[in-house]
mmCIF file of C-alpha atoms and ligand atoms in Angstrom:
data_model
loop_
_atom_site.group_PDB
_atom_site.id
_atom_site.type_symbol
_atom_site.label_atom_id
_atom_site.label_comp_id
_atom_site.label_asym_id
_atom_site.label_seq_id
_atom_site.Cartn_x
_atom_site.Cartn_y
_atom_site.Cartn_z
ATOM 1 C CA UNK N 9 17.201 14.551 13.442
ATOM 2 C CA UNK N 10 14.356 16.200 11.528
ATOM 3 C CA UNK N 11 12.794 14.976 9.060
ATOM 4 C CA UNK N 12 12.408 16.122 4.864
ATOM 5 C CA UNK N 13 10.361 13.328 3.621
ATOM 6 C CA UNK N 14 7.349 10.829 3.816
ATOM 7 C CA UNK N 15 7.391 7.877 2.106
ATOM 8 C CA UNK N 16 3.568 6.612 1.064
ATOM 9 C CA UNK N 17 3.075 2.646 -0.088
ATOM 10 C CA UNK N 18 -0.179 3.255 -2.499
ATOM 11 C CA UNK N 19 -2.575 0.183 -1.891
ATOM 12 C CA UNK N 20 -4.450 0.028 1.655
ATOM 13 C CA UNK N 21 -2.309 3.301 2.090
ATOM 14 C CA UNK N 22 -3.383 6.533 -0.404
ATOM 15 C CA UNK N 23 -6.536 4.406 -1.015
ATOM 16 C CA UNK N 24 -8.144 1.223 -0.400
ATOM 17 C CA UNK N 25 -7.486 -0.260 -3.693
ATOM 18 C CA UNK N 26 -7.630 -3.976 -3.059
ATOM 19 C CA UNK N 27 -11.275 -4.912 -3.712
ATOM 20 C CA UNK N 28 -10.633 -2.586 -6.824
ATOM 21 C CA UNK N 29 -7.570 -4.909 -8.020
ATOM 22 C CA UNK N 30 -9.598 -8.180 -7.059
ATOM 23 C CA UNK N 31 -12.690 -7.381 -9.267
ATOM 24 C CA UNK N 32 -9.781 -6.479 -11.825
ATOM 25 C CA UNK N 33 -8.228 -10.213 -11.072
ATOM 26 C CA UNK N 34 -11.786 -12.219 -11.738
ATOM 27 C CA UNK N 35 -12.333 -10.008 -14.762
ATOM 28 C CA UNK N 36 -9.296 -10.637 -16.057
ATOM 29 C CA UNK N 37 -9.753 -14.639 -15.758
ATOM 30 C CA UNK N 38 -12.992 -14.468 -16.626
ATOM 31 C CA UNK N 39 -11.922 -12.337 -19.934
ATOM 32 C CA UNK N 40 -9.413 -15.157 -20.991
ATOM 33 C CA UNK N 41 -11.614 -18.447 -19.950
ATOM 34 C CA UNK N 42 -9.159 -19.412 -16.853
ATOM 35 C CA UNK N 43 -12.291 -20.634 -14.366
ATOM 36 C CA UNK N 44 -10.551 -18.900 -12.067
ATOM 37 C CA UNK N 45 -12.446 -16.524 -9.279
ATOM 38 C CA UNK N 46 -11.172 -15.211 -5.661
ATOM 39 C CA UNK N 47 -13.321 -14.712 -3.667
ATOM 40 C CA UNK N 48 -12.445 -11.772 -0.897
ATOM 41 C CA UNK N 49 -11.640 -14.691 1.717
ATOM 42 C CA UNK N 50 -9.357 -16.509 -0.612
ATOM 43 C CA UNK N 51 -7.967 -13.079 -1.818
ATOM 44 C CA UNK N 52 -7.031 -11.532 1.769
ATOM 45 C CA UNK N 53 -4.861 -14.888 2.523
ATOM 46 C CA UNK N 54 -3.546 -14.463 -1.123
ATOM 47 C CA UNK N 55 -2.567 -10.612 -0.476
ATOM 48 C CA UNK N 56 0.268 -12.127 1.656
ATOM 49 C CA UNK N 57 2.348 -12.173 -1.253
ATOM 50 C CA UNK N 58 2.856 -8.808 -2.665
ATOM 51 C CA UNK N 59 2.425 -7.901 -6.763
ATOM 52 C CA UNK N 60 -0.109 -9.385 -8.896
ATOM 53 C CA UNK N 61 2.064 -11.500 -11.057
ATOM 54 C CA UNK N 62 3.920 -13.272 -8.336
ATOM 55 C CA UNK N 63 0.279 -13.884 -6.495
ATOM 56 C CA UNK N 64 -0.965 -15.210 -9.277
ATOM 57 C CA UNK N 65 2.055 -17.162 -10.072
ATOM 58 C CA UNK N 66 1.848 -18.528 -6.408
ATOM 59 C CA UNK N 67 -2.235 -19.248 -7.034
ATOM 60 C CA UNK N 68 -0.990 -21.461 -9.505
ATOM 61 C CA UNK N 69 1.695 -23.509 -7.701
ATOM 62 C CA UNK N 70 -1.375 -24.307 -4.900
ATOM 63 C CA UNK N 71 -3.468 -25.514 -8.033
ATOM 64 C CA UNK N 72 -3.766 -29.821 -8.400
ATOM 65 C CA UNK N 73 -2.108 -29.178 -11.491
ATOM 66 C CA UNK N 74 0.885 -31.507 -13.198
ATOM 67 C CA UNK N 75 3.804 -29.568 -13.321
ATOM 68 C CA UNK N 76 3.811 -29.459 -17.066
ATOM 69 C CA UNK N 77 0.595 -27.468 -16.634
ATOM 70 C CA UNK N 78 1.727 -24.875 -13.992
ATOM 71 C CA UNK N 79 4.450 -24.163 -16.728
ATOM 72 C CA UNK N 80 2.515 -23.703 -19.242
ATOM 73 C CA UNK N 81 0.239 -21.229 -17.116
ATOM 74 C CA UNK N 82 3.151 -19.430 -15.810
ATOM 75 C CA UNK N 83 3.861 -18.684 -19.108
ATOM 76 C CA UNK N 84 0.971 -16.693 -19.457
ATOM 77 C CA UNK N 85 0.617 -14.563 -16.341
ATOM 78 C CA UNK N 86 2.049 -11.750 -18.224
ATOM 79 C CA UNK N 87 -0.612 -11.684 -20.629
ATOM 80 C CA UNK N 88 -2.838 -12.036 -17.459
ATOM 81 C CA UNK N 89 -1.423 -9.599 -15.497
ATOM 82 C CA UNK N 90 -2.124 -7.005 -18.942
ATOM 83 C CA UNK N 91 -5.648 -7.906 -18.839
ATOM 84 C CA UNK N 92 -6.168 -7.280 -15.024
ATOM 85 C CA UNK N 93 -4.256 -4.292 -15.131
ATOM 86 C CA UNK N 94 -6.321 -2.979 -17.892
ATOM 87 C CA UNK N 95 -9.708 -3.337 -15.961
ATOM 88 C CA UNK N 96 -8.149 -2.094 -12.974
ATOM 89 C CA UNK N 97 -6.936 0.953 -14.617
ATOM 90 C CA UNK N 98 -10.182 1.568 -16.244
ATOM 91 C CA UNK N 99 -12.150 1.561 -13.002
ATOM 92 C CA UNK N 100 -9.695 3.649 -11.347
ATOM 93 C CA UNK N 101 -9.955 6.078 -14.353
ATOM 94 C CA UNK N 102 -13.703 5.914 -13.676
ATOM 95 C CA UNK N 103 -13.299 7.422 -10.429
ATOM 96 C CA UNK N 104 -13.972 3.597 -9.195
ATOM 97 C CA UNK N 105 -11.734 4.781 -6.606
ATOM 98 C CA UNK N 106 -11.010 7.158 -3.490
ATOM 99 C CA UNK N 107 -8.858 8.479 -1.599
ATOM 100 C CA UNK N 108 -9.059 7.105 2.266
ATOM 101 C CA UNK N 109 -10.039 9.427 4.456
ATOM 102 C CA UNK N 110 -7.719 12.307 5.315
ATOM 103 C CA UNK N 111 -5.175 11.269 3.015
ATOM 104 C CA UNK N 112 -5.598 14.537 0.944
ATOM 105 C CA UNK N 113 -5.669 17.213 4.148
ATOM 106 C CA UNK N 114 -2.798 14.763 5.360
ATOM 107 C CA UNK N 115 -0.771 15.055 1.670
ATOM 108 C CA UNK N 116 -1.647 19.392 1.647
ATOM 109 C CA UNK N 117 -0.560 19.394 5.223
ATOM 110 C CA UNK N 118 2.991 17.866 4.705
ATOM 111 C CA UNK N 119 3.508 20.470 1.144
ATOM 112 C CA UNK N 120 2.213 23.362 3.168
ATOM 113 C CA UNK N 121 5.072 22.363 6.176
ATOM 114 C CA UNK N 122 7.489 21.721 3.376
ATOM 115 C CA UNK N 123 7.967 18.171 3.316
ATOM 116 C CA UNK N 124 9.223 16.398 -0.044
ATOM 117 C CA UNK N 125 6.442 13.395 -0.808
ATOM 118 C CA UNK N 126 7.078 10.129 -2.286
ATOM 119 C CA UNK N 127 5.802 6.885 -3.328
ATOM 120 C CA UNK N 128 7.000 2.883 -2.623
ATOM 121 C CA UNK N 129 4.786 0.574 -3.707
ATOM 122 C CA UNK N 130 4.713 -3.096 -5.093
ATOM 123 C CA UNK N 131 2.050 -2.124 -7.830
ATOM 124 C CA UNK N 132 2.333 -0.828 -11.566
ATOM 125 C CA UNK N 133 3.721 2.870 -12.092
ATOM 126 C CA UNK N 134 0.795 2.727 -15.217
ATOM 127 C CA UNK N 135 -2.028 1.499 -11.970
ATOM 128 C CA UNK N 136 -0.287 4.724 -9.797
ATOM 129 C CA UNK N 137 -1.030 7.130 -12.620
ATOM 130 C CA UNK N 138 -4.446 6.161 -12.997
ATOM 131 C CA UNK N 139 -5.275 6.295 -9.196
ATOM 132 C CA UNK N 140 -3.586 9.370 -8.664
ATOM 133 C CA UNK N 141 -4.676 11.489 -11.975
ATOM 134 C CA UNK N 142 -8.540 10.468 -10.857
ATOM 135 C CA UNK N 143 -8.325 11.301 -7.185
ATOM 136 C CA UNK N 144 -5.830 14.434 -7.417
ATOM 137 C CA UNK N 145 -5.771 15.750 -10.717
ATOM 138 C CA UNK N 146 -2.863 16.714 -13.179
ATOM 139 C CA UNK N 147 -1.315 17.754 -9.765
ATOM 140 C CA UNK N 148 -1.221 13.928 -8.591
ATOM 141 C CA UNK N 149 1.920 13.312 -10.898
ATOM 142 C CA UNK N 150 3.785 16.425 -9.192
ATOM 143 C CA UNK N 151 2.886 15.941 -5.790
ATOM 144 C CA UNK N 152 5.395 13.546 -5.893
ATOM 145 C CA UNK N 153 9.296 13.506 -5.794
ATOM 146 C CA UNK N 154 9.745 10.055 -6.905
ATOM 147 C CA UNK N 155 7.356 7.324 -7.199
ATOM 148 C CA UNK N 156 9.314 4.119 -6.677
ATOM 149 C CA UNK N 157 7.277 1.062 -7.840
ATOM 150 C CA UNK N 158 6.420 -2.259 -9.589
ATOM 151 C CA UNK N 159 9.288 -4.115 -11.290
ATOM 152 C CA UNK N 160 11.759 -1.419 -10.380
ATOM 153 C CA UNK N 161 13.428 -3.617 -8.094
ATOM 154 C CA UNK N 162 13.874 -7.585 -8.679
ATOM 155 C CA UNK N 163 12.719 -8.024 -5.083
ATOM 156 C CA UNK N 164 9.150 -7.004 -3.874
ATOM 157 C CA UNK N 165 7.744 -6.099 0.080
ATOM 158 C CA UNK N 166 8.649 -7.004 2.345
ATOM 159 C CA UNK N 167 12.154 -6.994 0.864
ATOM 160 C CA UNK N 168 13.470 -3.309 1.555
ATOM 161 C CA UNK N 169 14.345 -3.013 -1.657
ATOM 162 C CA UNK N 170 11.529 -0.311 -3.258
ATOM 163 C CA UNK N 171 11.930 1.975 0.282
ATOM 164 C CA UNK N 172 15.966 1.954 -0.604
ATOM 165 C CA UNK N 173 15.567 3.131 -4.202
ATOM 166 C CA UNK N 174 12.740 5.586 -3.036
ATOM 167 C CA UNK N 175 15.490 7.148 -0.459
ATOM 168 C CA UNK N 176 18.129 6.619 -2.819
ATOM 169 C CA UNK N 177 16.496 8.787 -5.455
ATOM 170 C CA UNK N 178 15.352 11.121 -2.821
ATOM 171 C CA UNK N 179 18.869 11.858 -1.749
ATOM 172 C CA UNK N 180 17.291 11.790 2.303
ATOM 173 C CA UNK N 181 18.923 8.960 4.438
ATOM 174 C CA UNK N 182 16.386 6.569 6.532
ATOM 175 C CA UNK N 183 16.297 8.721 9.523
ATOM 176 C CA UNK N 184 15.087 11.693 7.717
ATOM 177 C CA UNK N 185 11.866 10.075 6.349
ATOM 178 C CA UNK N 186 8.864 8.392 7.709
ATOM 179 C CA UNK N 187 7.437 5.493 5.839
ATOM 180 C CA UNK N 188 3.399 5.375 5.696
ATOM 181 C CA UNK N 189 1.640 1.561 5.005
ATOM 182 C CA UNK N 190 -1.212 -0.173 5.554
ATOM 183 C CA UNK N 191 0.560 -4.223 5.701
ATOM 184 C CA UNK N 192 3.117 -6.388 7.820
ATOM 185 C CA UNK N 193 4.955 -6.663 4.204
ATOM 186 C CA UNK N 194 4.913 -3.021 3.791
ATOM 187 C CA UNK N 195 6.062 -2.091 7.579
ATOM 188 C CA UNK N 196 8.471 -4.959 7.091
ATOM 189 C CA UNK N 197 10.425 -3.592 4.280
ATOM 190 C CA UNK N 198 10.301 -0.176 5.340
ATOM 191 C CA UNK N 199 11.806 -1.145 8.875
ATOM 192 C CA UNK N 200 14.268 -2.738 6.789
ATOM 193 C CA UNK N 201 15.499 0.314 5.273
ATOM 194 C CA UNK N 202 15.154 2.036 8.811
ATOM 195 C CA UNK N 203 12.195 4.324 8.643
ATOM 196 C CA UNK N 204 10.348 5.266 11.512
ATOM 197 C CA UNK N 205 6.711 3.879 10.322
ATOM 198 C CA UNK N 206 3.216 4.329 10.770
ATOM 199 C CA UNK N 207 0.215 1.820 10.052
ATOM 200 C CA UNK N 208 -3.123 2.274 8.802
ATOM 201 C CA UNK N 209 -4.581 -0.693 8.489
ATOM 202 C CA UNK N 210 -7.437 -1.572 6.120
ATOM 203 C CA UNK N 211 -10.089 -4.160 6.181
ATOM 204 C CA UNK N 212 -7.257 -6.411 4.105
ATOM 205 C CA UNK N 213 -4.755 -6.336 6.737
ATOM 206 C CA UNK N 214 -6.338 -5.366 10.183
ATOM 207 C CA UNK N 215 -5.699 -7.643 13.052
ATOM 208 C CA UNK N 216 -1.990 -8.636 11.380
ATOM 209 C CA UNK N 217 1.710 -8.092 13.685
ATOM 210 C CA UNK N 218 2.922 -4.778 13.576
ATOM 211 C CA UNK N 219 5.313 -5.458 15.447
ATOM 212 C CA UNK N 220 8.105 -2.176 15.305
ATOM 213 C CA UNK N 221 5.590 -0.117 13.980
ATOM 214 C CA UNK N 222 6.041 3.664 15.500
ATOM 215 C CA UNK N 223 2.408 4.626 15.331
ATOM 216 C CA UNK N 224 -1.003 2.183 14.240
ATOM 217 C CA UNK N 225 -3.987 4.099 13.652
ATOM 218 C CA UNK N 226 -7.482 3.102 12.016
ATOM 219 C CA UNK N 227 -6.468 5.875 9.891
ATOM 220 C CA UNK N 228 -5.099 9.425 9.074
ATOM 221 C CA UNK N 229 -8.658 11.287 9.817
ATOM 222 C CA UNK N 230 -9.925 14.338 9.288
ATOM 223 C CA UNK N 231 -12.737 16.483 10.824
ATOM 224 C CA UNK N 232 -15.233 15.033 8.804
ATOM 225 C CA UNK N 233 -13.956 11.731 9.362
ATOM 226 C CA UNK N 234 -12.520 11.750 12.676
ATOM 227 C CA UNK N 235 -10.691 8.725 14.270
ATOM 228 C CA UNK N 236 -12.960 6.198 15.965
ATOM 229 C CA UNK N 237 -11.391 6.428 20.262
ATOM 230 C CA UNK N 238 -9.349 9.350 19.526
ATOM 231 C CA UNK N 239 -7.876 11.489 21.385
ATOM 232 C CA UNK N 240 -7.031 9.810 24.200
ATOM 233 C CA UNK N 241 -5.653 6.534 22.755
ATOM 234 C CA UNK N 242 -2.698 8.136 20.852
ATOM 235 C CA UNK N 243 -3.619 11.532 19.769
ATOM 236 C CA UNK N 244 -3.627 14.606 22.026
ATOM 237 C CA UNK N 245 -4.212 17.536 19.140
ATOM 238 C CA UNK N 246 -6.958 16.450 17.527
ATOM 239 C CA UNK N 247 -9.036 13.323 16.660
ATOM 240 C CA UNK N 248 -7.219 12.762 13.417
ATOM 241 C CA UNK N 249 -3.065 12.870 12.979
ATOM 242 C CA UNK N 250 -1.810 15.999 12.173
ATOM 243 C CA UNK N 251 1.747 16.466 10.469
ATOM 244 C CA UNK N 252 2.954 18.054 13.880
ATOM 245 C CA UNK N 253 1.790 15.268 15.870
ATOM 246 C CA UNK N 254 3.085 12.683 13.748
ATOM 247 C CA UNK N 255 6.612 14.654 13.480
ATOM 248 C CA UNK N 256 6.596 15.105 17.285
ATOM 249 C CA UNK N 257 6.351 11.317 17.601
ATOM 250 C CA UNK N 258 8.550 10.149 14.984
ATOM 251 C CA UNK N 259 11.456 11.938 16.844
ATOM 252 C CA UNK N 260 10.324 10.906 19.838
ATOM 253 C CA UNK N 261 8.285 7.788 19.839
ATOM 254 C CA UNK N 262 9.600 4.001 20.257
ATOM 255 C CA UNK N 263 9.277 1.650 17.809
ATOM 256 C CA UNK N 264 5.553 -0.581 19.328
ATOM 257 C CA UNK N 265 6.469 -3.709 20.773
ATOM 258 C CA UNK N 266 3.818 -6.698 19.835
ATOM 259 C CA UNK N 267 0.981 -6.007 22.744
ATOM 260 C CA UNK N 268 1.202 -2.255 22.299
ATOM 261 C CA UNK N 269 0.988 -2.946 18.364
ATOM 262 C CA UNK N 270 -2.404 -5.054 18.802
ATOM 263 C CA UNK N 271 -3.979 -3.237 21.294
ATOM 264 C CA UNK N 272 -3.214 0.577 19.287
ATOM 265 C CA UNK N 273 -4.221 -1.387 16.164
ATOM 266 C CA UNK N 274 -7.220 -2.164 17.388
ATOM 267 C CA UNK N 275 -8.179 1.583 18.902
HETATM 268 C C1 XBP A 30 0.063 -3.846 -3.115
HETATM 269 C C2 XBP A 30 0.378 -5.033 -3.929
HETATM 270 C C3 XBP A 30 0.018 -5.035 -5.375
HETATM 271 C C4 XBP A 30 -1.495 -4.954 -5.550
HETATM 272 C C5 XBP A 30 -1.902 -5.397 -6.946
HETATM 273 O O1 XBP A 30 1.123 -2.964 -3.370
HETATM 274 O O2 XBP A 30 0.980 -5.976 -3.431
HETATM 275 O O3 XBP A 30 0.471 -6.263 -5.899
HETATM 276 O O4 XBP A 30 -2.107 -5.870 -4.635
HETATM 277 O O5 XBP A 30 -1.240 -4.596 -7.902
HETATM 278 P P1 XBP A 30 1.485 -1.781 -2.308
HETATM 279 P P2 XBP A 30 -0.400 -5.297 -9.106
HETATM 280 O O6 XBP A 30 0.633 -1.995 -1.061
HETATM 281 O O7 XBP A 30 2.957 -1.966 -2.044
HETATM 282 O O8 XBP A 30 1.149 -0.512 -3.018
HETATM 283 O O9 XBP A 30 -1.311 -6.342 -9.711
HETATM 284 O O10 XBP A 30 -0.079 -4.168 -10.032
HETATM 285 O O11 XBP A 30 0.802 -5.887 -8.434
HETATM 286 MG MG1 MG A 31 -0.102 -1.509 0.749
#
């Protein structure tokens, strides 16, 4: 069946936003006097569970705190969450951020073959129109068909939940689109909705099971930033994936099974 649509998740996958949102975290703690600082070691194990307010909510439950205390800081991780997401969106207006590295050739390719584009992500629609304004311009909010995020759904990765209302909206049934993510969360919910997926991973989430994955790469690639062992490992057209390729394997390509997943992974 061909396919009318990519799905993109927006952190690890559009950009590698996570040291971004992490210096946004410790400034926001800092800002309102919590004592609180994650360090990137304690913040890769706490990028396991997806959106800022339930991480932080889940930070707080692993705190030797009495219970009456957790509450009372529960409370406040909306007010939190506000101040983080302010610094984050400031640096990101800032141009604190970029693109990963063949993600716009990759985006122009799939318009120019006439693809419809869309976003699922676990993040804040206000964080997606910062990144995407500063690293694409006044075209970065029409690139898009729909831009599923956030607290649009009660249930975040790697619940399907954000890649069903992204298809939903779409009007495209799962075996139409391909979902593009950089995390076992993200590749677990979109399998759940049944898209065909491919994996980028990012320092964050390298190494983790991608199981079911259709495709792993270090990333999309382009000829100024060409894919470290390709062609040869996966690619036969050119060392970076091209929206030909990557439609040629989606309709033809098995999901990976665990050894193929590691070993492509770690191409
Ligand atoms: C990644 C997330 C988000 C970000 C932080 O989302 O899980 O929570 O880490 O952003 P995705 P917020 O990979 O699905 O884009 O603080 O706005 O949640
Ligand atoms: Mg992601």
């Amino acid at each position: 069946m061909s396919i009318e649509a990519l799905v993109f998740d927006v952190d690890g996958t559009l950009a590698d936003t996570e040291e971004v949102h992490r210096m946004a975290f410790n400034l926001a703690f800092d800002q309102l006097g919590l004592g609180w600082h994650w360090e990137q070691a304690e913040y890769r194990s706490l990028l396991a569970v997806t959106g800022g307010k339930e991480r932080m909510k889940a930070y707080i439950d692993s705190l030797p705190l009495a219970t009456a205390d957790k509450k009372r800081l529960h409370e406040r991780v909306p007010e939190i969450h506000a101040a983080k997401t302010q610094h984050y969106t400031d640096m990101a207006r800032r141009g604190g951020i970029a693109l990963r590295p063949g993600v716009l050739r990759f985006l122009e390719e799939a318009q120019n073959a006439g693809l419809r584009l869309a976003i699922a992500s676990t993040t804040t629609a206000v964080n997606i129109d910062a990144l995407l304004q500063a690293t694409l311009g006044p075209r970065g909010l029409t690139m898009f068909d729909v831009i599923a995020c956030g607290d649009q759904v009660r249930a975040k990765k790697p619940a399907s939940d954000i890649y069903l209302l992204a298809l939903e909206t779409l009007g495209v049934p799962p075996e139409r689109a391909i979902a593009i993510e950089d995390s076992p969360n993200g590749l677990r919910s979109a399998l759940g909705a049944g898209l065909w997926t491919l994996v980028t991973p990012t320092f964050w989430t390298e190494g983790s099971d991608f199981r079911g994955a259709g495709l792993v790469l270090p990333g999309l690639g382009d000829a100024a930033d060409p894919l470290p062992g390709e062609p040869g490992g996966q690619l036969q057209r050119a060392p970076w994936l091209g929206i030909d390729e990557l439609l040629e394997m989606a309709s033809t390509a098995p999901q990976l099974n665990a050894v193929q997943a590691l070993y492509r992974e770690g191409c």
